């Protein structure tokens, strides 16, 4: 399975949105349910681009935001197979452009005193925060749409990324999209 | 009422109407075997857990009720993985109970521990690991509900020992008769969309070359009667897939028989040339379609299935109908009765179909005097010497195809085989399960010698438990289907397919297991042996039919070829298509 929780490698080139699709899957909050989802994706040859899981306001359920790669399988088949899992309560498709999508990145960047001002200026423009400053490095965080995170990650390449973690995207439907 | 978990488990099974279960005890499931002594449920002690699983499947195929098997943890559980996968692929309702090490020991690599729910996740419709005794009654109810509704399938319930062991306080529970299921994510849909029915009826009215493509879902939906009504109302021909043999009588004028890789010429070609395939509970399996881009290219598709994921999975339907097959067929019948069956001219099509039937019947070369016994002839004689409602259970390979081809199925639920998974060794335990569920019917297992050697020990079970099945062993000393492929596609280079001419001694082996056994070498002996077997009703019978290894299953669509490239038997190769 080409499953990635966020991205820890070098910045990816942005790929057109139509290849990826965001599904919000409400599942029963029981042990083993995430394994069932992951096993289904593996068994059917569906690729996951990113995956984020957390309990909802109702403790019986968890909300899974999964970005699927439509080159591996048609969206309809992915949804129908997911729906067959007994622990899957609801699946909502978030159309590209009709949802607010966010991702959090925390990153440690090589930046000695001579490059810090420049880095902080770029970080400010992107809306990020400085979390910690060391002798030769800074730890930063940035929240934003995944495409902005991609861009900023690429920009950080010139400084040297020491360690990086992205959460994978979470999403909510636009206000006017909610029933 | 106070109870322990083991008592509650057996009580819950009784409440589900379980009358027979198949299993083999061991350490972790031991406490559940004690209350079985006091239960109304008949437990059949198998010789290998795989046997328990296939027996439960055979029982379910024959009766329509869920089959139940119970085994211990670790190797008991892993031995039943094959039957679970088999039932999953053929949508067989089955509930398997497995013992598990005590809850607190899970994850410690305890003796006979394995991750049963993890291992079986992808081969079950659903599975449960029960952590508290109090959850046992509800979980059993949920397991049966899931196994038997929607698209049926196997459900496994893993039970840690401590919650069923009366000596452990964790096994105590308060029994109540009215437990409620808690399945917020499970609501199979059976009713059908009227607009889709209307659209399908319009396609049927307009079609000039329609074919009803009938799969195993018809049997699961108990829809054979409705299907007959639809076929007769519209005059549309029917093909019955390997999983649907018996869903429509082979003797019916509209029946074209089995399609697919070893289907008969007319069934395969009618589908290829059709302008409308009405797929009912069928899933466009590769063994039916052949090379997909060459399959029925001119046909529109109506696809009825209770599993939404089947609609469009392989072939995009023009009209998709989600729901129960029987409900859908009845709705179609109602529409076509009220609004007419249409005036499309199907005369030319009917004469093409009957022309194919005349030129390309199923056939093999009859043995001449002194020739070796032909396997097809054994099937024909067996068919003619047994009652119409005889249940036939087959293994997997050439004998399976010949049984499906040369038997004449007149009733639903008389043909039991392993279609999707193709599990060798299926027939003997499946036949035992079928006979346990239908003791008044004659049950014949049609088996091959490769298959027989995989599960023959269950004949001991059949003898001891007094389940008198009969076995027609088509013994050609080879793994015959693999041999056929090597002959046709690997330049007759035979690699690891010859078993042995003289070991084992099948007659002696069968007798040692308590069976009546016979060996038949020549065509002249066939009828007498079958007649003798049919008279035995107090123990199993095995007839070792020594058949020629030279026979191949025809017709055949070579793997990866289009169905239009169907290879017919040599005697028909000069016929115009």
XYZ file of C-alpha atoms in Angstrom:
756
model
C 0.000 0.000 0.000
C 1.247 3.427 -0.894
C -0.039 4.858 2.346
C 1.413 8.074 3.637
C 0.548 9.919 6.782
C 1.308 13.372 5.512
C 4.641 13.500 3.814
C 8.090 13.206 5.242
C 10.069 13.224 2.019
C 11.113 16.091 -0.176
C 8.413 18.468 -1.290
C 6.171 16.968 -3.910
C 5.199 18.701 -7.032
C 1.647 19.788 -6.800
C -0.585 17.392 -8.711
C -3.912 18.406 -10.179
C -6.766 18.030 -7.725
C -8.801 15.751 -9.931
C -6.447 12.885 -9.243
C -7.120 13.040 -5.507
C -10.409 13.082 -3.750
C -11.277 13.663 -0.125
C -13.655 11.330 1.686
C -14.937 11.887 5.179
C -15.732 8.502 6.677
C -17.588 8.213 9.952
C -16.749 4.941 11.659
C -17.635 3.257 14.911
C -15.044 4.137 17.539
C -14.026 0.536 18.225
C -10.702 -1.235 18.323
C -9.521 -2.590 15.021
C -11.643 -0.343 12.822
C -8.691 1.579 11.392
C -7.048 -1.759 10.572
C -10.184 -2.765 8.666
C -10.051 0.430 6.601
C -6.343 0.028 5.928
C -6.769 -3.670 5.049
C -9.573 -2.856 2.638
C -7.445 -0.285 0.832
C -4.591 -2.748 0.629
C -6.721 -5.720 -0.432
C -8.493 -3.830 -3.197
C -5.397 -2.016 -4.417
C -6.676 1.463 -3.535
C -3.948 3.987 -2.776
C -4.240 6.412 0.103
C -2.606 9.826 -0.276
C -3.225 10.884 3.306
C -5.220 9.771 6.298
C -6.260 11.580 9.462
C -8.290 10.001 12.258
C -9.742 11.395 15.465
C -12.794 10.885 17.674
C -15.776 13.124 16.985
C -17.903 15.100 19.422
C -19.920 11.861 19.787
C -17.592 9.392 21.491
C -19.206 6.405 19.733
C -17.796 7.541 16.409
C -14.515 8.589 14.854
C -14.066 10.745 11.798
C -11.589 9.656 9.192
C -10.490 12.083 6.519
C -8.927 10.098 3.742
C -7.491 11.433 0.520
C -7.674 8.744 -2.118
C -5.750 8.395 -5.333
C -8.221 8.001 -8.162
C -5.584 6.636 -10.501
C -5.627 3.424 -8.462
C -9.404 2.910 -8.610
C -12.590 4.757 -9.532
C -14.036 6.791 -6.685
C -17.386 5.006 -6.925
C -15.820 1.602 -6.296
C -13.778 2.921 -3.362
C -16.902 4.379 -1.747
C -18.994 1.260 -2.338
C -16.366 -1.057 -0.914
C -15.881 1.194 2.124
C -19.623 1.234 2.639
C -19.630 -2.567 2.908
C -17.527 -2.409 6.061
C -19.972 -3.028 8.888
C -18.243 -0.467 11.126
C -18.502 2.310 8.543
C -21.524 4.424 9.427
C -21.384 7.155 6.837
C -19.279 8.285 3.905
C -19.259 11.799 2.635
C -17.544 12.864 -0.502
C -15.997 16.319 -0.389
C -15.722 17.626 -3.909
C -12.552 19.510 -4.723
C -13.311 23.188 -4.399
C -16.363 22.686 -2.212
C -14.617 22.090 1.063
C -12.249 23.795 3.442
C -9.134 21.672 3.716
C -6.373 22.162 6.222
C -3.159 20.497 7.118
C -0.595 21.136 9.840
C 3.115 20.876 9.246
C 5.805 21.116 11.914
C 9.315 21.305 10.635
C 12.855 21.778 11.898
C 14.924 23.800 9.447
C 18.672 24.403 9.399
C 19.013 28.173 9.943
C 21.937 29.810 11.661
C 21.718 33.389 12.970
C 22.587 34.835 9.541
C 19.542 33.361 7.793
C 16.923 33.629 10.522
C 15.523 37.035 9.587
C 14.967 35.988 6.018
C 13.305 32.738 7.106
C 11.053 34.439 9.647
C 9.990 36.977 7.048
C 8.961 34.192 4.663
C 7.242 32.368 7.503
C 5.264 35.489 8.428
C 4.136 35.917 4.843
C 2.910 32.324 4.852
C 1.167 32.764 8.203
C 3.324 30.294 10.148
C 4.773 30.375 13.638
C 8.165 29.919 15.211
C 7.910 27.187 17.818
C 11.500 27.031 18.973
C 14.911 28.494 18.150
C 18.177 26.594 18.555
C 21.784 27.420 17.814
C 21.691 26.377 14.169
C 18.088 25.496 13.599
C 14.528 26.689 14.008
C 11.353 24.711 14.564
C 8.344 26.122 12.700
C 4.686 25.321 12.282
C 2.301 26.151 9.508
C -1.400 25.476 9.088
C -3.053 25.895 5.748
C -4.529 24.352 2.660
C -2.388 21.400 1.565
C -1.244 23.184 -1.582
C 0.157 26.086 0.513
C 1.925 23.591 2.758
C 3.403 21.945 -0.350
C 4.671 25.301 -1.570
C 6.180 26.303 1.751
C 7.814 22.905 2.156
C 9.443 23.358 -1.226
C 10.655 26.808 -0.278
C 12.247 25.451 2.899
C 14.385 23.158 0.790
C 16.915 25.966 0.237
C 17.590 26.110 3.986
C 17.767 22.378 4.585
C 14.982 20.404 6.266
C 16.227 18.453 9.284
C 12.925 16.865 10.309
C 9.410 17.308 9.092
C 5.972 15.991 9.941
C 2.669 16.714 8.237
C -0.661 15.586 9.658
C -2.424 14.706 6.456
C -5.402 16.774 5.540
C -8.610 17.289 7.461
C -11.622 18.849 5.818
C -15.094 20.223 6.335
C -17.656 20.996 3.704
C -18.146 24.667 2.836
C -20.929 26.249 4.851
C -23.220 26.507 1.834
C -22.583 22.850 1.011
C -24.007 21.610 4.296
C -27.562 20.374 4.171
C -31.104 -15.204 34.770
C -27.488 -15.805 35.807
C -25.405 -17.745 33.320
C -21.824 -18.187 32.294
C -20.594 -17.147 28.889
C -20.387 -20.684 27.517
C -23.986 -21.417 28.442
C -25.052 -18.081 26.990
C -23.242 -18.808 23.724
C -24.997 -22.160 23.255
C -28.325 -20.668 24.346
C -27.899 -17.867 21.803
C -27.197 -20.409 19.047
C -30.329 -22.348 20.009
C -32.366 -19.160 19.831
C -31.064 -18.595 16.289
C -32.601 -21.947 15.364
C -29.337 -23.821 14.992
C -30.070 -27.558 14.839
C -26.699 -28.848 13.635
C -23.183 -27.548 14.104
C -19.833 -28.863 12.982
C -16.675 -28.621 15.016
C -13.720 -29.923 16.915
C -12.861 -28.928 20.509
C -9.537 -27.795 21.910
C -8.075 -25.892 24.837
C -9.430 -22.397 24.352
C -12.969 -23.412 23.298
C -13.203 -26.216 25.871
C -15.617 -24.480 28.259
C -18.171 -24.026 25.454
C -18.165 -27.766 24.753
C -19.518 -28.566 28.213
C -22.969 -26.971 27.737
C -23.250 -28.693 24.316
C -23.883 -31.946 26.195
C -27.147 -30.470 27.513
C -28.133 -28.691 24.295
C -30.694 -29.603 21.647
C -28.077 -28.790 18.995
C -26.542 -31.781 17.243
C -22.772 -31.377 17.177
C -20.906 -33.268 14.470
C -17.320 -33.997 15.421
C -15.064 -33.563 12.393
C -11.561 -34.916 11.763
C -10.085 -31.617 10.585
C -11.362 -28.085 11.073
C -11.405 -27.422 7.322
C -14.000 -30.187 7.161
C -16.152 -28.388 9.725
C -16.110 -25.224 7.624
C -17.017 -26.923 4.345
C -19.718 -28.966 6.083
C -21.233 -25.749 7.384
C -21.113 -24.400 3.822
C -22.713 -27.546 2.387
C -25.430 -27.337 5.011
C -26.081 -23.688 4.117
C -26.100 -24.304 0.359
C -28.603 -27.145 0.699
C -30.935 -25.719 3.345
C -30.641 -21.956 2.890
C -30.061 -21.670 6.635
C -26.737 -20.419 8.001
C -24.132 -23.116 8.596
C -22.397 -23.093 11.967
C -18.924 -24.312 12.857
C -17.002 -24.130 16.098
C -13.280 -24.667 16.534
C -10.528 -23.800 18.950
C -7.914 -21.039 18.831
C -4.632 -21.002 16.906
C -4.427 -23.938 14.480
C -8.156 -24.616 14.842
C -8.829 -21.102 13.617
C -6.212 -21.106 10.866
C -7.485 -24.459 9.562
C -10.886 -22.926 8.950
C -9.577 -19.919 7.016
C -9.994 -21.709 3.662
C -13.708 -22.432 4.219
C -14.218 -18.835 5.356
C -12.627 -17.542 2.173
C -14.635 -20.038 0.137
C -17.884 -18.898 1.757
C -16.891 -15.261 1.299
C -16.363 -15.643 -2.439
C -19.547 -17.695 -2.925
C -21.692 -15.593 -0.539
C -22.533 -18.502 1.743
C -24.196 -17.629 5.056
C -22.047 -19.109 7.799
C -21.181 -18.344 11.406
C -17.870 -19.613 12.743
C -17.121 -19.531 16.465
C -13.437 -19.684 17.381
C -11.917 -20.042 20.820
C -9.269 -17.524 21.786
C -6.716 -17.335 24.595
C -7.898 -15.441 27.720
C -8.482 -11.768 27.007
C -5.579 -10.607 29.164
C -3.213 -13.002 27.369
C -4.023 -11.671 23.888
C -0.879 -10.225 22.342
C 1.536 -12.236 24.475
C 2.070 -15.077 21.964
C 0.335 -17.439 24.357
C -0.022 -21.146 23.555
C -2.280 -21.618 20.516
C -2.736 -17.886 20.158
C -3.121 -16.301 16.762
C -4.625 -13.026 15.609
C -7.788 -14.691 14.362
C -9.788 -11.551 13.632
C -6.774 -10.010 11.901
C -6.149 -13.101 9.793
C -9.788 -13.507 8.798
C -10.650 -9.860 8.225
C -10.379 -10.023 4.460
C -12.112 -13.407 4.124
C -15.198 -12.703 6.199
C -18.150 -10.398 5.694
C -17.444 -9.263 9.245
C -15.810 -10.588 12.376
C -15.945 -9.892 16.100
C -13.578 -10.308 19.020
C -15.794 -10.401 22.106
C -14.194 -8.882 25.191
C -16.956 -9.230 27.811
C -19.260 -12.142 28.607
C -22.232 -9.800 28.689
C -21.692 -9.022 24.990
C -21.955 -12.667 23.847
C -25.737 -12.880 23.273
C -25.844 -9.604 21.344
C -22.799 -10.481 19.250
C -24.236 -13.871 18.247
C -27.466 -12.173 17.214
C -25.534 -9.619 15.184
C -23.386 -12.349 13.605
C -26.416 -14.267 12.332
C -28.081 -11.084 11.149
C -25.037 -10.025 9.137
C -24.404 -13.541 7.780
C -27.947 -13.982 6.477
C -29.056 -10.545 5.273
C -27.971 -8.399 2.345
C -25.365 -10.304 0.379
C -24.899 -13.343 2.620
C -21.456 -14.328 3.831
C -19.356 -15.777 6.602
C -19.095 -14.084 9.991
C -16.557 -15.119 12.608
C -16.934 -14.624 16.364
C -13.729 -14.964 18.379
C -14.355 -15.839 22.044
C -11.592 -15.515 24.661
C -11.556 -18.428 27.073
C -11.935 -16.421 30.287
C -15.371 -15.074 29.329
C -16.790 -18.576 28.846
C -14.943 -20.407 31.620
C -17.329 -20.927 34.573
C -14.353 -20.963 36.952
C -13.495 -17.407 35.943
C -15.579 -14.560 37.394
C -15.297 -12.750 34.035
C -17.620 -15.337 32.537
C -20.626 -14.359 34.654
C -23.460 -12.566 32.912
C -27.091 -11.745 33.280
C -29.101 -13.388 30.498
C -32.013 -11.494 28.998
C -34.126 -12.768 26.138
C -34.460 -9.443 24.369
C -31.037 -8.191 23.384
C -30.906 -5.392 20.849
C -28.424 -5.327 18.019
C -26.135 -2.336 17.739
C -25.086 -2.062 14.101
C -25.287 1.605 13.115
C -23.269 1.015 9.941
C -25.218 -1.968 8.597
C -28.521 -1.609 6.790
C -28.733 -3.707 3.623
C -31.266 -2.506 1.151
C -33.715 -4.944 -0.422
C -36.398 -2.756 -2.015
C -35.778 -1.603 -5.545
C -35.990 1.740 -7.293
C -39.197 1.835 -9.394
C -37.595 4.146 -11.970
C -34.810 1.642 -12.547
C -37.352 -1.156 -12.927
C -39.265 0.876 -15.508
C -36.074 1.624 -17.435
C -35.101 -2.052 -17.354
C -38.541 -3.113 -18.566
C -38.219 -0.682 -21.487
C -34.870 -2.218 -22.471
C -36.382 -5.702 -22.262
C -39.323 -4.717 -24.467
C -37.004 -3.307 -27.114
C -34.378 -6.074 -27.111
C -34.115 -8.390 -30.091
C -31.455 -10.707 -28.681
C -31.919 -10.692 -24.897
C -30.390 -13.240 -22.521
C -31.068 -13.722 -18.811
C -27.639 -14.129 -17.226
C -28.394 -15.787 -13.909
C -25.913 -16.104 -11.047
C -25.803 -17.515 -7.550
C -27.635 -14.489 -6.159
C -30.872 -15.934 -7.547
C -30.519 -18.893 -5.205
C -29.539 -16.744 -2.242
C -32.633 -14.601 -2.860
C -34.883 -17.700 -3.140
C -35.905 -16.319 -6.523
C -36.005 -19.437 -8.743
C -39.813 -19.363 -9.027
C -39.842 -15.671 -9.869
C -37.132 -16.219 -12.473
C -39.176 -18.923 -14.183
C -42.135 -16.590 -14.319
C -40.030 -13.828 -15.873
C -38.462 -16.169 -18.440
C -41.788 -17.687 -19.465
C -43.578 -14.345 -19.589
C -40.961 -12.837 -21.893
C -39.721 -15.957 -23.697
C -36.132 -14.940 -22.979
C -33.426 -17.609 -22.850
C -31.633 -18.277 -19.576
C -28.006 -19.131 -18.882
C -27.190 -20.394 -15.399
C -23.643 -19.808 -14.159
C -21.680 -22.405 -12.221
C -23.091 -20.922 -9.005
C -26.643 -20.920 -10.320
C -26.973 -24.433 -11.747
C -30.448 -25.610 -10.784
C -31.879 -22.111 -10.451
C -33.662 -22.751 -13.757
C -34.492 -26.287 -14.925
C -32.030 -27.643 -17.468
C -34.884 -29.440 -19.230
C -36.758 -26.170 -19.866
C -36.986 -25.050 -23.510
C -35.545 -21.656 -22.605
C -32.560 -23.035 -20.696
C -29.228 -22.706 -22.470
C -27.166 -24.166 -19.616
C -23.847 -22.971 -18.260
C -21.843 -20.109 -19.791
C -18.166 -19.353 -19.246
C -14.772 -20.919 -19.711
C -16.257 -24.430 -19.905
C -19.749 -23.384 -20.788
C -21.569 -24.923 -23.695
C -21.281 -23.263 -27.077
C -24.829 -21.940 -27.179
C -24.747 -20.340 -23.736
C -21.396 -18.676 -24.403
C -22.253 -17.551 -27.919
C -25.754 -16.338 -27.090
C -24.208 -14.032 -24.497
C -21.536 -12.894 -26.966
C -24.121 -12.062 -29.645
C -26.765 -10.682 -27.315
C -28.028 -7.097 -27.471
C -29.262 -7.176 -23.859
C -27.841 -9.107 -20.932
C -30.100 -9.155 -17.912
C -27.672 -10.035 -15.128
C -29.490 -11.297 -12.053
C -27.331 -11.886 -8.982
C -24.276 -12.477 -11.139
C -20.971 -10.648 -10.903
C -19.317 -10.782 -14.350
C -16.651 -13.131 -13.036
C -13.607 -13.559 -15.279
C -14.473 -17.233 -15.736
C -17.771 -16.109 -17.293
C -16.651 -13.095 -19.327
C -13.357 -14.312 -20.730
C -11.254 -11.381 -21.919
C -13.330 -8.477 -20.735
C -12.910 -6.119 -23.682
C -14.094 -8.885 -25.984
C -17.141 -9.808 -23.907
C -20.644 -9.280 -25.306
C -19.574 -6.064 -26.988
C -22.955 -5.330 -28.519
C -24.974 -5.907 -25.373
C -26.646 -3.390 -23.145
C -26.583 -4.446 -19.526
C -29.254 -4.576 -16.869
C -27.561 -5.532 -13.622
C -29.521 -6.514 -10.525
C -27.526 -7.096 -7.349
C -27.991 -6.629 -3.624
C -24.358 -5.576 -3.298
C -23.933 -2.043 -4.602
C -20.218 -2.620 -5.094
C -20.943 -5.235 -7.771
C -22.833 -2.705 -9.886
C -20.234 -1.274 -12.208
C -17.311 -3.138 -10.645
C -16.473 -5.051 -13.823
C -18.879 -3.914 -16.531
C -20.729 -0.636 -16.496
C -24.494 -1.369 -16.565
C -26.959 0.635 -18.631
C -29.519 0.088 -15.895
C -28.344 -0.735 -12.388
C -30.883 -2.117 -9.953
C -29.758 -2.281 -6.356
C -31.780 -4.654 -4.229
C -33.021 -8.159 -3.647
C -33.196 -10.258 -6.825
C -36.603 -11.713 -6.046
C -38.091 -8.302 -5.326
C -36.558 -6.934 -8.522
C -37.760 -9.819 -10.694
C -41.267 -9.609 -9.286
C -41.300 -5.885 -10.012
C -40.121 -6.549 -13.576
C -42.782 -9.216 -14.040
C -45.402 -6.815 -12.775
C -44.294 -4.036 -15.140
C -44.034 -6.361 -18.147
C -47.413 -7.913 -17.380
C -49.156 -4.555 -17.121
C -47.366 -2.684 -19.880
C -46.704 -5.538 -22.277
C -43.613 -7.557 -23.087
C -42.910 -5.565 -26.244
C -43.084 -6.343 -29.880
C -39.444 -6.811 -30.772
C -38.995 -9.438 -33.451
C -36.977 -12.262 -31.964
C -37.718 -14.905 -34.566
C -34.331 -14.669 -36.261
C -32.587 -14.778 -32.898
C -34.481 -17.879 -31.793
C -33.522 -19.732 -34.935
C -29.870 -18.751 -34.527
C -29.950 -20.069 -30.959
C -31.571 -23.338 -31.946
C -29.090 -23.686 -34.807
C -26.213 -23.444 -32.351
C -27.896 -25.969 -30.100
C -28.176 -28.417 -32.991
C -24.635 -27.963 -34.279
C -22.820 -27.633 -30.962
C -24.361 -29.834 -28.276
C -22.182 -30.859 -25.356
C -20.500 -33.999 -26.577
C -17.664 -36.423 -26.116
C -16.596 -39.448 -28.101
C -18.327 -42.549 -26.835
C -16.029 -45.337 -25.691
C -15.695 -48.271 -28.084
C -15.674 -51.847 -26.839
C -12.541 -52.438 -24.803
C -11.872 -48.703 -24.311
C -11.209 -47.234 -20.917
C -14.050 -45.728 -18.928
C -15.018 -42.140 -19.817
C -15.680 -39.762 -16.949
C -18.529 -37.989 -18.773
C -20.308 -41.314 -19.213
C -20.103 -41.982 -15.463
C -21.801 -38.641 -14.765
C -24.540 -39.384 -17.300
C -25.248 -42.820 -15.851
C -25.261 -41.452 -12.322
C -27.646 -38.689 -13.384
C -30.013 -41.196 -14.968
C -29.935 -43.588 -12.013
C -30.683 -41.093 -9.248
C -33.820 -39.146 -8.254
C -34.421 -35.689 -9.757
C -33.869 -33.953 -6.445
C -30.538 -35.645 -5.702
C -28.026 -33.196 -4.271
C -24.683 -33.208 -6.074
C -21.620 -31.758 -4.356
C -18.440 -31.503 -6.343
C -14.794 -30.802 -5.784
C -12.770 -28.621 -8.115
C -11.309 -29.518 -11.469
C -12.322 -31.488 -14.533
C -14.827 -33.627 -12.641
C -16.536 -30.446 -11.414
C -16.958 -29.147 -14.945
C -18.218 -32.497 -16.261
C -20.665 -32.752 -13.368
C -21.968 -29.262 -14.054
C -22.170 -29.941 -17.798
C -23.612 -33.445 -17.949
C -25.909 -33.475 -14.928
C -29.407 -32.241 -15.555
C -30.380 -29.912 -12.755
C -34.118 -29.635 -12.360
C -34.399 -28.086 -8.901
C -32.679 -25.259 -7.060
C -30.317 -26.148 -4.206
C -29.313 -29.482 -5.743
C -25.844 -28.373 -6.907
C -23.159 -27.491 -4.383
C -19.664 -26.526 -5.408
C -16.794 -24.191 -4.775
C -17.063 -21.614 -7.525
C -15.182 -18.481 -6.582
C -12.302 -19.873 -4.581
C -12.046 -23.207 -6.402
C -11.227 -25.178 -3.269
C -10.017 -28.706 -3.964
C -11.329 -31.131 -1.349
C -14.625 -29.301 -1.023
C -16.980 -32.066 -2.075
C -16.834 -34.695 0.671
C -17.297 -32.349 3.637
C -19.820 -30.231 1.701
C -21.820 -33.357 0.873
C -21.772 -34.382 4.537
C -23.054 -30.949 5.555
C -25.785 -31.096 2.919
C -26.869 -34.558 4.027
C -26.871 -33.469 7.676
C -29.228 -30.643 6.702
C -31.356 -32.692 4.282
C -31.296 -36.260 5.654
C -34.155 -37.375 3.408
C -32.413 -36.510 0.165
C -29.902 -38.595 -1.691
C -26.535 -36.830 -1.678
C -23.746 -37.712 -4.098
C -20.288 -36.211 -3.955
C -18.632 -36.152 -7.365
C -14.932 -36.026 -6.641
C -11.559 -36.343 -8.305
C -8.620 -38.312 -6.976
C -6.584 -35.167 -6.248
C -9.463 -33.655 -4.283
C -10.319 -36.914 -2.517
C -6.869 -37.101 -0.971
C -7.292 -33.657 0.573
C -10.393 -34.269 2.717
C -11.191 -38.004 2.542
C -10.730 -38.397 6.296
C -14.137 -36.785 6.778
C -15.626 -40.071 5.559
C -14.737 -41.279 9.064
C -16.941 -38.485 10.362
C -19.705 -39.558 7.989
C -19.499 -43.179 9.140
C -19.345 -42.455 12.853
C -22.069 -39.802 12.716
C -24.207 -41.979 10.412
C -24.403 -39.512 7.558
C -24.683 -41.798 4.535
C -23.349 -39.821 1.629
C -22.150 -41.431 -1.588
C -18.961 -40.590 -3.422
C -18.372 -41.026 -7.142
C -14.607 -40.784 -7.427
C -13.564 -39.998 -11.001
C -10.070 -41.333 -10.651
C -7.740 -40.643 -13.580
C -4.508 -40.706 -11.542
C -3.859 -37.094 -12.426
C -4.470 -33.560 -11.310
C -6.613 -33.566 -14.409
C -7.397 -29.921 -15.030
C -3.786 -28.882 -14.597
C -2.818 -31.761 -16.886
C -5.284 -30.451 -19.474
C -3.702 -26.982 -19.378
C -0.229 -28.474 -19.685
C -1.384 -30.549 -22.631
C -3.015 -27.623 -24.416
C -0.831 -24.666 -23.446
C 2.529 -26.070 -22.319
C 3.324 -28.378 -25.272
C 2.319 -31.527 -23.400
C 5.102 -31.004 -20.892
C 3.557 -32.589 -17.814
C 4.962 -31.127 -14.641
C 3.960 -32.566 -11.261
C 0.466 -33.645 -12.242
C 0.756 -37.443 -12.133
C -0.423 -38.745 -8.775
C -0.150 -42.536 -8.898
C -1.749 -45.479 -10.664
C -2.026 -47.744 -7.658
C -1.590 -45.864 -4.405
C -3.604 -45.255 -2.434
C -5.874 -48.269 -2.679
C -9.073 -46.197 -2.609
C -11.358 -49.156 -2.054
C -9.307 -50.408 0.871
C -8.962 -46.895 2.271
C -12.696 -46.250 2.064
C -13.483 -49.585 3.688
C -11.076 -48.805 6.507
C -13.102 -45.644 7.133
C -16.298 -47.670 7.441
C -17.648 -47.116 3.923
C -19.051 -49.580 1.465
C -16.520 -49.389 -1.351
C -16.323 -50.584 -4.929
C -13.904 -50.286 -7.774
C -15.116 -49.946 -11.347
C -12.749 -50.370 -14.278
C -14.961 -50.879 -17.303
C -18.091 -49.252 -18.725
C -20.073 -52.478 -18.273
C -19.714 -52.354 -14.475
C -20.950 -48.783 -14.026
C -24.708 -49.269 -13.748
C -24.520 -52.172 -11.315
C -22.150 -50.302 -9.011
C -24.389 -47.223 -8.946
C -27.459 -49.372 -8.307
C -25.715 -51.063 -5.407
C -24.593 -47.728 -3.977
C -28.108 -46.335 -4.170
C -29.367 -49.197 -2.029
C -27.002 -48.471 0.847
C -28.536 -46.116 3.362
C -26.757 -46.792 6.632
C -23.209 -45.781 5.808
C -21.211 -43.882 3.211
C -20.363 -45.431 -0.141
C -17.325 -44.791 -2.304
C -17.054 -45.946 -5.912
C -13.567 -45.691 -7.349
C -14.260 -45.178 -11.055
C -11.005 -45.744 -12.941
C -11.413 -43.338 -15.835
C -9.170 -42.413 -18.715
C -6.805 -39.482 -18.259
C -7.036 -38.594 -21.943
C -10.380 -36.792 -21.760
C -10.404 -33.025 -21.776
C -13.152 -30.656 -20.746
C -14.732 -29.072 -23.832
C -15.686 -26.488 -24.860
C -12.976 -24.265 -23.495
C -12.163 -20.587 -23.674
C -8.380 -20.399 -23.312
C -7.245 -18.205 -20.457
C -6.972 -14.587 -21.585
C -8.917 -15.199 -24.808
C -12.227 -13.709 -25.811
C -15.312 -15.901 -25.503
C -15.578 -15.730 -29.292
C -12.444 -17.893 -29.424
C -14.196 -20.779 -27.679
C -12.526 -24.092 -28.529
C -15.102 -26.777 -29.319
C -14.442 -30.537 -29.189
C -12.556 -31.957 -32.196
C -15.721 -33.544 -33.615
C -17.357 -30.094 -33.958
C -14.422 -28.090 -35.215
C -15.575 -28.150 -38.841
C -19.079 -26.931 -38.071
C -19.937 -23.438 -39.324
C -20.400 -21.041 -36.437
